[in-house]
Amino acid sequence: YGEFLINAQGEDVVAGIRTPQELTKAARLVHGGGNDLPSLEEAMPAIFQELEGVRRTLEAHYRDMQDIEFTIQQGTLYMLQTRTGKRTTPAALRVAVEMAKEGLISKQEA
């Protein structure tokens, strides 16, 4: 799950100046809400695949869901920061179960 902006900064979302686009085509179709702008997956498929690889690496390393900030400049993906993602208790349970199913953490850790 995630969102991104083209030709903007994160402050634009906070200020309500811009509406972010979805990362995946599936999320765009589900959350649509009249937003027909392409997802990152559709607009920049190679960058999307690279970002997915980085996400998997970070989640395996930290053994937890990550909140990732990134930028793309002239076709190059730059990672800005990562931190453990905030979530509700039910969401934390779901993430733990899914990570155990994927073999990222043990059932005891979940």
mmCIF file of N, CA and C in Angstrom:
data_model
loop_
_atom_site.group_PDB
_atom_site.id
_atom_site.type_symbol
_atom_site.label_atom_id
_atom_site.label_comp_id
_atom_site.label_asym_id
_atom_site.label_seq_id
_atom_site.Cartn_x
_atom_site.Cartn_y
_atom_site.Cartn_z
ATOM 1 N N TYR A 1 0.836 -1.180 0.000
ATOM 2 C CA TYR A 1 0.000 0.000 0.000
ATOM 3 C C TYR A 1 0.882 1.244 0.000
ATOM 4 N N GLY A 2 0.484 2.256 -0.739
ATOM 5 C CA GLY A 2 1.223 3.509 -0.719
ATOM 6 C C GLY A 2 0.749 4.466 -1.788
ATOM 7 N N GLU A 3 1.314 5.657 -1.726
ATOM 8 C CA GLU A 3 0.965 6.706 -2.670
ATOM 9 C C GLU A 3 2.224 7.458 -3.082
ATOM 10 N N PHE A 4 2.097 8.207 -4.181
ATOM 11 C CA PHE A 4 3.214 9.017 -4.649
ATOM 12 C C PHE A 4 2.679 10.241 -5.378
ATOM 13 N N LEU A 5 3.557 11.216 -5.567
ATOM 14 C CA LEU A 5 3.223 12.426 -6.312
ATOM 15 C C LEU A 5 4.255 12.637 -7.404
ATOM 16 N N ILE A 6 3.812 13.075 -8.562
ATOM 17 C CA ILE A 6 4.720 13.442 -9.648
ATOM 18 C C ILE A 6 4.912 14.954 -9.595
ATOM 19 N N ASN A 7 6.170 15.390 -9.722
ATOM 20 C CA ASN A 7 6.507 16.817 -9.726
ATOM 21 C C ASN A 7 5.961 17.554 -8.513
ATOM 22 N N ALA A 8 6.180 16.983 -7.327
ATOM 23 C CA ALA A 8 5.688 17.617 -6.107
ATOM 24 C C ALA A 8 6.524 17.164 -4.926
ATOM 25 N N GLN A 9 6.262 17.780 -3.791
ATOM 26 C CA GLN A 9 6.896 17.421 -2.531
ATOM 27 C C GLN A 9 5.821 16.939 -1.570
ATOM 28 N N GLY A 10 6.227 16.222 -0.524
ATOM 29 C CA GLY A 10 5.282 15.722 0.461
ATOM 30 C C GLY A 10 4.455 16.810 1.109
ATOM 31 N N GLU A 11 5.037 17.997 1.233
ATOM 32 C CA GLU A 11 4.312 19.119 1.841
ATOM 33 C C GLU A 11 3.056 19.465 1.046
ATOM 34 N N ASP A 12 3.063 19.170 -0.260
ATOM 35 C CA ASP A 12 1.896 19.450 -1.092
ATOM 36 C C ASP A 12 0.678 18.639 -0.643
ATOM 37 N N VAL A 13 0.903 17.423 -0.164
ATOM 38 C CA VAL A 13 -0.188 16.590 0.333
ATOM 39 C C VAL A 13 -0.690 17.152 1.658
ATOM 40 N N VAL A 14 0.242 17.467 2.563
ATOM 41 C CA VAL A 14 -0.124 17.989 3.873
ATOM 42 C C VAL A 14 -0.922 19.280 3.733
ATOM 43 N N ALA A 15 -0.512 20.137 2.798
ATOM 44 C CA ALA A 15 -1.190 21.413 2.587
ATOM 45 C C ALA A 15 -2.504 21.257 1.819
ATOM 46 N N GLY A 16 -2.751 20.064 1.282
ATOM 47 C CA GLY A 16 -3.972 19.826 0.526
ATOM 48 C C GLY A 16 -3.927 20.379 -0.886
ATOM 49 N N ILE A 17 -2.723 20.677 -1.355
ATOM 50 C CA ILE A 17 -2.547 21.242 -2.703
ATOM 51 C C ILE A 17 -2.704 20.174 -3.774
ATOM 52 N N ARG A 18 -2.248 18.963 -3.482
ATOM 53 C CA ARG A 18 -2.253 17.880 -4.468
ATOM 54 C C ARG A 18 -2.842 16.619 -3.875
ATOM 55 N N THR A 19 -3.438 15.810 -4.729
ATOM 56 C CA THR A 19 -3.931 14.498 -4.335
ATOM 57 C C THR A 19 -2.935 13.463 -4.842
ATOM 58 N N PRO A 20 -2.418 12.619 -3.947
ATOM 59 C CA PRO A 20 -1.433 11.627 -4.383
ATOM 60 C C PRO A 20 -2.045 10.528 -5.247
ATOM 61 N N GLN A 21 -1.192 9.884 -6.020
ATOM 62 C CA GLN A 21 -1.586 8.758 -6.867
ATOM 63 C C GLN A 21 -1.209 7.459 -6.169
ATOM 64 N N GLU A 22 -1.896 6.393 -6.533
ATOM 65 C CA GLU A 22 -1.635 5.073 -5.947
ATOM 66 C C GLU A 22 -0.335 4.485 -6.498
ATOM 67 N N LEU A 23 0.282 3.598 -5.715
ATOM 68 C CA LEU A 23 1.484 2.911 -6.186
ATOM 69 C C LEU A 23 1.152 1.795 -7.172
ATOM 70 N N THR A 24 0.051 1.078 -6.911
ATOM 71 C CA THR A 24 -0.279 -0.072 -7.756
ATOM 72 C C THR A 24 -1.548 0.159 -8.562
ATOM 73 N N LYS A 25 -1.628 -0.535 -9.663
ATOM 74 C CA LYS A 25 -2.823 -0.469 -10.497
ATOM 75 C C LYS A 25 -4.027 -1.011 -9.725
ATOM 76 N N ALA A 26 -3.823 -2.111 -8.988
ATOM 77 C CA ALA A 26 -4.920 -2.709 -8.220
ATOM 78 C C ALA A 26 -5.482 -1.716 -7.212
ATOM 79 N N ALA A 27 -4.614 -1.001 -6.505
ATOM 80 C CA ALA A 27 -5.071 -0.009 -5.526
ATOM 81 C C ALA A 27 -5.803 1.128 -6.225
ATOM 82 N N ARG A 28 -5.321 1.544 -7.383
ATOM 83 C CA ARG A 28 -5.984 2.616 -8.132
ATOM 84 C C ARG A 28 -7.396 2.199 -8.506
ATOM 85 N N LEU A 29 -7.561 0.953 -8.928
ATOM 86 C CA LEU A 29 -8.881 0.467 -9.332
ATOM 87 C C LEU A 29 -9.824 0.330 -8.135
ATOM 88 N N VAL A 30 -9.284 -0.083 -6.989
ATOM 89 C CA VAL A 30 -10.098 -0.246 -5.785
ATOM 90 C C VAL A 30 -10.459 1.102 -5.175
ATOM 91 N N HIS A 31 -9.452 1.994 -5.048
ATOM 92 C CA HIS A 31 -9.656 3.270 -4.363
ATOM 93 C C HIS A 31 -10.063 4.396 -5.297
ATOM 94 N N GLY A 32 -9.940 4.180 -6.577
ATOM 95 C CA GLY A 32 -10.272 5.139 -7.622
ATOM 96 C C GLY A 32 -10.755 6.499 -7.203
ATOM 97 N N GLY A 33 -11.968 6.589 -6.752
ATOM 98 C CA GLY A 33 -12.529 7.847 -6.319
ATOM 99 C C GLY A 33 -12.490 8.929 -7.383
ATOM 100 N N GLY A 34 -12.567 8.538 -8.640
ATOM 101 C CA GLY A 34 -12.535 9.521 -9.719
ATOM 102 C C GLY A 34 -11.132 9.900 -10.159
ATOM 103 N N ASN A 35 -10.124 9.362 -9.471
ATOM 104 C CA ASN A 35 -8.737 9.664 -9.826
ATOM 105 C C ASN A 35 -8.309 8.719 -10.946
ATOM 106 N N ASP A 36 -8.241 9.238 -12.161
ATOM 107 C CA ASP A 36 -7.873 8.395 -13.296
ATOM 108 C C ASP A 36 -6.394 8.520 -13.649
ATOM 109 N N LEU A 37 -5.607 9.141 -12.760
ATOM 110 C CA LEU A 37 -4.168 9.247 -12.999
ATOM 111 C C LEU A 37 -3.518 7.881 -12.828
ATOM 112 N N PRO A 38 -2.497 7.573 -13.607
ATOM 113 C CA PRO A 38 -1.887 6.246 -13.525
ATOM 114 C C PRO A 38 -1.154 6.013 -12.210
ATOM 115 N N SER A 39 -1.100 4.759 -11.813
ATOM 116 C CA SER A 39 -0.320 4.368 -10.643
ATOM 117 C C SER A 39 1.160 4.402 -11.010
ATOM 118 N N LEU A 40 2.025 4.316 -10.005
ATOM 119 C CA LEU A 40 3.463 4.239 -10.274
ATOM 120 C C LEU A 40 3.757 2.980 -11.083
ATOM 121 N N GLU A 41 3.082 1.904 -10.751
ATOM 122 C CA GLU A 41 3.259 0.635 -11.466
ATOM 123 C C GLU A 41 2.991 0.809 -12.966
ATOM 124 N N GLU A 42 1.995 1.620 -13.309
ATOM 125 C CA GLU A 42 1.640 1.845 -14.709
ATOM 126 C C GLU A 42 2.521 2.908 -15.366
ATOM 127 N N ALA A 43 2.813 3.977 -14.620
ATOM 128 C CA ALA A 43 3.561 5.099 -15.193
ATOM 129 C C ALA A 43 5.047 4.815 -15.339
ATOM 130 N N MET A 44 5.621 4.092 -14.371
ATOM 131 C CA MET A 44 7.063 3.810 -14.363
ATOM 132 C C MET A 44 7.289 2.375 -13.887
ATOM 133 N N PRO A 45 6.986 1.398 -14.731
ATOM 134 C CA PRO A 45 7.046 -0.002 -14.280
ATOM 135 C C PRO A 45 8.418 -0.454 -13.784
ATOM 136 N N ALA A 46 9.490 -0.015 -14.406
ATOM 137 C CA ALA A 46 10.826 -0.436 -13.967
ATOM 138 C C ALA A 46 11.148 0.138 -12.584
ATOM 139 N N ILE A 47 10.803 1.397 -12.366
ATOM 140 C CA ILE A 47 11.029 2.029 -11.060
ATOM 141 C C ILE A 47 10.164 1.345 -10.007
ATOM 142 N N PHE A 48 8.924 1.024 -10.361
ATOM 143 C CA PHE A 48 8.039 0.333 -9.427
ATOM 144 C C PHE A 48 8.648 -1.000 -9.008
ATOM 145 N N GLN A 49 9.166 -1.762 -9.952
ATOM 146 C CA GLN A 49 9.778 -3.051 -9.631
ATOM 147 C C GLN A 49 10.999 -2.870 -8.736
ATOM 148 N N GLU A 50 11.793 -1.849 -9.011
ATOM 149 C CA GLU A 50 12.964 -1.561 -8.167
ATOM 150 C C GLU A 50 12.516 -1.209 -6.741
ATOM 151 N N LEU A 51 11.481 -0.376 -6.628
ATOM 152 C CA LEU A 51 10.951 0.006 -5.316
ATOM 153 C C LEU A 51 10.433 -1.222 -4.571
ATOM 154 N N GLU A 52 9.748 -2.108 -5.264
ATOM 155 C CA GLU A 52 9.255 -3.340 -4.640
ATOM 156 C C GLU A 52 10.413 -4.181 -4.101
ATOM 157 N N GLY A 53 11.495 -4.259 -4.842
ATOM 158 C CA GLY A 53 12.668 -4.998 -4.386
ATOM 159 C C GLY A 53 13.278 -4.383 -3.136
ATOM 160 N N VAL A 54 13.365 -3.064 -3.121
ATOM 161 C CA VAL A 54 13.889 -2.364 -1.943
ATOM 162 C C VAL A 54 12.965 -2.592 -0.749
ATOM 163 N N ARG A 55 11.662 -2.502 -0.974
ATOM 164 C CA ARG A 55 10.701 -2.731 0.115
ATOM 165 C C ARG A 55 10.867 -4.115 0.715
ATOM 166 N N ARG A 56 10.964 -5.125 -0.141
ATOM 167 C CA ARG A 56 11.135 -6.499 0.350
ATOM 168 C C ARG A 56 12.426 -6.623 1.158
ATOM 169 N N THR A 57 13.504 -6.033 0.674
ATOM 170 C CA THR A 57 14.790 -6.088 1.373
ATOM 171 C C THR A 57 14.697 -5.426 2.746
ATOM 172 N N LEU A 58 14.089 -4.244 2.804
ATOM 173 C CA LEU A 58 13.964 -3.520 4.075
ATOM 174 C C LEU A 58 13.083 -4.272 5.062
ATOM 175 N N GLU A 59 11.967 -4.823 4.596
ATOM 176 C CA GLU A 59 11.089 -5.545 5.501
ATOM 177 C C GLU A 59 11.750 -6.830 6.001
ATOM 178 N N ALA A 60 12.533 -7.476 5.172
ATOM 179 C CA ALA A 60 13.249 -8.674 5.611
ATOM 180 C C ALA A 60 14.336 -8.294 6.624
ATOM 181 N N HIS A 61 15.022 -7.196 6.381
ATOM 182 C CA HIS A 61 16.093 -6.754 7.278
ATOM 183 C C HIS A 61 15.542 -6.328 8.646
ATOM 184 N N TYR A 62 14.529 -5.475 8.644
ATOM 185 C CA TYR A 62 13.969 -4.964 9.891
ATOM 186 C C TYR A 62 12.929 -5.889 10.498
ATOM 187 N N ARG A 63 12.515 -6.891 9.717
ATOM 188 C CA ARG A 63 11.553 -7.892 10.179
ATOM 189 C C ARG A 63 10.261 -7.238 10.656
ATOM 190 N N ASP A 64 9.854 -6.206 9.899
ATOM 191 C CA ASP A 64 8.627 -5.481 10.218
ATOM 192 C C ASP A 64 8.215 -4.660 9.006
ATOM 193 N N MET A 65 6.940 -4.290 8.964
ATOM 194 C CA MET A 65 6.430 -3.437 7.901
ATOM 195 C C MET A 65 7.139 -2.085 7.976
ATOM 196 N N GLN A 66 7.492 -1.531 6.804
ATOM 197 C CA GLN A 66 8.219 -0.270 6.762
ATOM 198 C C GLN A 66 7.419 0.835 6.080
ATOM 199 N N ASP A 67 7.584 2.050 6.604
ATOM 200 C CA ASP A 67 7.077 3.264 5.980
ATOM 201 C C ASP A 67 8.280 3.824 5.221
ATOM 202 N N ILE A 68 8.191 3.869 3.903
ATOM 203 C CA ILE A 68 9.339 4.214 3.059
ATOM 204 C C ILE A 68 9.088 5.540 2.356
ATOM 205 N N GLU A 69 10.069 6.422 2.425
ATOM 206 C CA GLU A 69 10.006 7.670 1.675
ATOM 207 C C GLU A 69 11.062 7.614 0.581
ATOM 208 N N PHE A 70 10.671 8.033 -0.617
ATOM 209 C CA PHE A 70 11.565 7.950 -1.757
ATOM 210 C C PHE A 70 11.311 9.107 -2.711
ATOM 211 N N THR A 71 12.254 9.305 -3.604
ATOM 212 C CA THR A 71 12.072 10.256 -4.689
ATOM 213 C C THR A 71 12.613 9.629 -5.960
ATOM 214 N N ILE A 72 12.138 10.104 -7.072
ATOM 215 C CA ILE A 72 12.617 9.645 -8.381
ATOM 216 C C ILE A 72 13.059 10.875 -9.137
ATOM 217 N N GLN A 73 14.315 10.884 -9.547
ATOM 218 C CA GLN A 73 14.843 12.014 -10.311
ATOM 219 C C GLN A 73 15.538 11.488 -11.556
ATOM 220 N N GLN A 74 15.113 11.981 -12.678
ATOM 221 C CA GLN A 74 15.688 11.614 -13.975
ATOM 222 C C GLN A 74 15.802 10.100 -14.128
ATOM 223 N N GLY A 75 14.733 9.402 -13.758
ATOM 224 C CA GLY A 75 14.665 7.960 -13.937
ATOM 225 C C GLY A 75 15.434 7.134 -12.923
ATOM 226 N N THR A 76 15.916 7.756 -11.846
ATOM 227 C CA THR A 76 16.654 7.042 -10.811
ATOM 228 C C THR A 76 15.883 7.105 -9.500
ATOM 229 N N LEU A 77 15.732 5.947 -8.848
ATOM 230 C CA LEU A 77 15.053 5.848 -7.562
ATOM 231 C C LEU A 77 16.051 6.143 -6.450
ATOM 232 N N TYR A 78 15.691 7.071 -5.576
ATOM 233 C CA TYR A 78 16.502 7.393 -4.407
ATOM 234 C C TYR A 78 15.669 7.145 -3.158
ATOM 235 N N MET A 79 16.231 6.370 -2.229
ATOM 236 C CA MET A 79 15.550 6.126 -0.967
ATOM 237 C C MET A 79 15.931 7.246 -0.003
ATOM 238 N N LEU A 80 14.938 7.878 0.604
ATOM 239 C CA LEU A 80 15.187 8.992 1.513
ATOM 240 C C LEU A 80 15.239 8.536 2.964
ATOM 241 N N GLN A 81 14.268 7.726 3.373
ATOM 242 C CA GLN A 81 14.288 7.186 4.728
ATOM 243 C C GLN A 81 13.292 6.048 4.848
ATOM 244 N N THR A 82 13.470 5.275 5.906
ATOM 245 C CA THR A 82 12.529 4.205 6.231
ATOM 246 C C THR A 82 12.374 4.155 7.738
ATOM 247 N N ARG A 83 11.213 3.755 8.171
ATOM 248 C CA ARG A 83 10.946 3.589 9.594
ATOM 249 C C ARG A 83 9.840 2.540 9.731
ATOM 250 N N THR A 84 9.733 1.971 10.902
ATOM 251 C CA THR A 84 8.673 1.008 11.149
ATOM 252 C C THR A 84 7.331 1.704 10.975
ATOM 253 N N GLY A 85 6.461 1.074 10.199
ATOM 254 C CA GLY A 85 5.162 1.670 9.895
ATOM 255 C C GLY A 85 4.227 1.681 11.092
ATOM 256 N N LYS A 86 3.509 2.781 11.269
ATOM 257 C CA LYS A 86 2.505 2.880 12.323
ATOM 258 C C LYS A 86 1.253 2.147 11.860
ATOM 259 N N ARG A 87 0.554 1.529 12.828
ATOM 260 C CA ARG A 87 -0.655 0.798 12.489
ATOM 261 C C ARG A 87 -1.477 0.543 13.735
ATOM 262 N N THR A 88 -2.730 0.230 13.519
ATOM 263 C CA THR A 88 -3.632 -0.115 14.617
ATOM 264 C C THR A 88 -3.303 -1.523 15.102
ATOM 265 N N THR A 89 -3.849 -1.898 16.238
ATOM 266 C CA THR A 89 -3.621 -3.239 16.769
ATOM 267 C C THR A 89 -4.118 -4.324 15.805
ATOM 268 N N PRO A 90 -5.329 -4.210 15.248
ATOM 269 C CA PRO A 90 -5.763 -5.233 14.288
ATOM 270 C C PRO A 90 -4.839 -5.304 13.058
ATOM 271 N N ALA A 91 -4.370 -4.153 12.613
ATOM 272 C CA ALA A 91 -3.463 -4.142 11.457
ATOM 273 C C ALA A 91 -2.132 -4.790 11.823
ATOM 274 N N ALA A 92 -1.632 -4.546 13.039
ATOM 275 C CA ALA A 92 -0.375 -5.145 13.488
ATOM 276 C C ALA A 92 -0.494 -6.668 13.515
ATOM 277 N N LEU A 93 -1.638 -7.158 13.968
ATOM 278 C CA LEU A 93 -1.880 -8.602 13.988
ATOM 279 C C LEU A 93 -1.879 -9.164 12.574
ATOM 280 N N ARG A 94 -2.561 -8.485 11.666
ATOM 281 C CA ARG A 94 -2.621 -8.945 10.276
ATOM 282 C C ARG A 94 -1.229 -8.964 9.644
ATOM 283 N N VAL A 95 -0.448 -7.905 9.870
ATOM 284 C CA VAL A 95 0.907 -7.835 9.311
ATOM 285 C C VAL A 95 1.753 -8.975 9.866
ATOM 286 N N ALA A 96 1.672 -9.218 11.170
ATOM 287 C CA ALA A 96 2.456 -10.291 11.784
ATOM 288 C C ALA A 96 2.096 -11.650 11.194
ATOM 289 N N VAL A 97 0.813 -11.914 11.023
ATOM 290 C CA VAL A 97 0.371 -13.195 10.444
ATOM 291 C C VAL A 97 0.874 -13.331 9.009
ATOM 292 N N GLU A 98 0.738 -12.260 8.214
ATOM 293 C CA GLU A 98 1.179 -12.317 6.823
ATOM 294 C C GLU A 98 2.695 -12.501 6.729
ATOM 295 N N MET A 99 3.452 -11.818 7.600
ATOM 296 C CA MET A 99 4.908 -11.968 7.561
ATOM 297 C C MET A 99 5.322 -13.381 7.973
ATOM 298 N N ALA A 100 4.603 -13.982 8.907
ATOM 299 C CA ALA A 100 4.888 -15.363 9.300
ATOM 300 C C ALA A 100 4.585 -16.316 8.147
ATOM 301 N N LYS A 101 3.469 -16.088 7.458
ATOM 302 C CA LYS A 101 3.119 -16.924 6.306
ATOM 303 C C LYS A 101 4.165 -16.819 5.204
ATOM 304 N N GLU A 102 4.747 -15.632 5.043
ATOM 305 C CA GLU A 102 5.772 -15.417 4.020
ATOM 306 C C GLU A 102 7.145 -15.919 4.458
ATOM 307 N N GLY A 103 7.259 -16.341 5.721
ATOM 308 C CA GLY A 103 8.530 -16.840 6.222
ATOM 309 C C GLY A 103 9.505 -15.742 6.628
ATOM 310 N N LEU A 104 9.029 -14.521 6.758
ATOM 311 C CA LEU A 104 9.904 -13.413 7.150
ATOM 312 C C LEU A 104 10.165 -13.415 8.643
ATOM 313 N N ILE A 105 9.181 -13.883 9.422
ATOM 314 C CA ILE A 105 9.344 -14.034 10.867
ATOM 315 C C ILE A 105 8.749 -15.374 11.261
ATOM 316 N N SER A 106 9.125 -15.854 12.455
ATOM 317 C CA SER A 106 8.598 -17.136 12.929
ATOM 318 C C SER A 106 7.197 -16.941 13.506
ATOM 319 N N LYS A 107 6.498 -18.066 13.693
ATOM 320 C CA LYS A 107 5.170 -17.992 14.301
ATOM 321 C C LYS A 107 5.279 -17.455 15.729
ATOM 322 N N GLN A 108 6.371 -17.787 16.419
ATOM 323 C CA GLN A 108 6.561 -17.298 17.785
ATOM 324 C C GLN A 108 6.750 -15.776 17.782
ATOM 325 N N GLU A 109 7.469 -15.250 16.802
ATOM 326 C CA GLU A 109 7.661 -13.797 16.714
ATOM 327 C C GLU A 109 6.341 -13.101 16.391
ATOM 328 N N ALA A 110 5.527 -13.735 15.556
ATOM 329 C CA ALA A 110 4.244 -13.135 15.170
ATOM 330 C C ALA A 110 3.351 -13.034 16.386
#
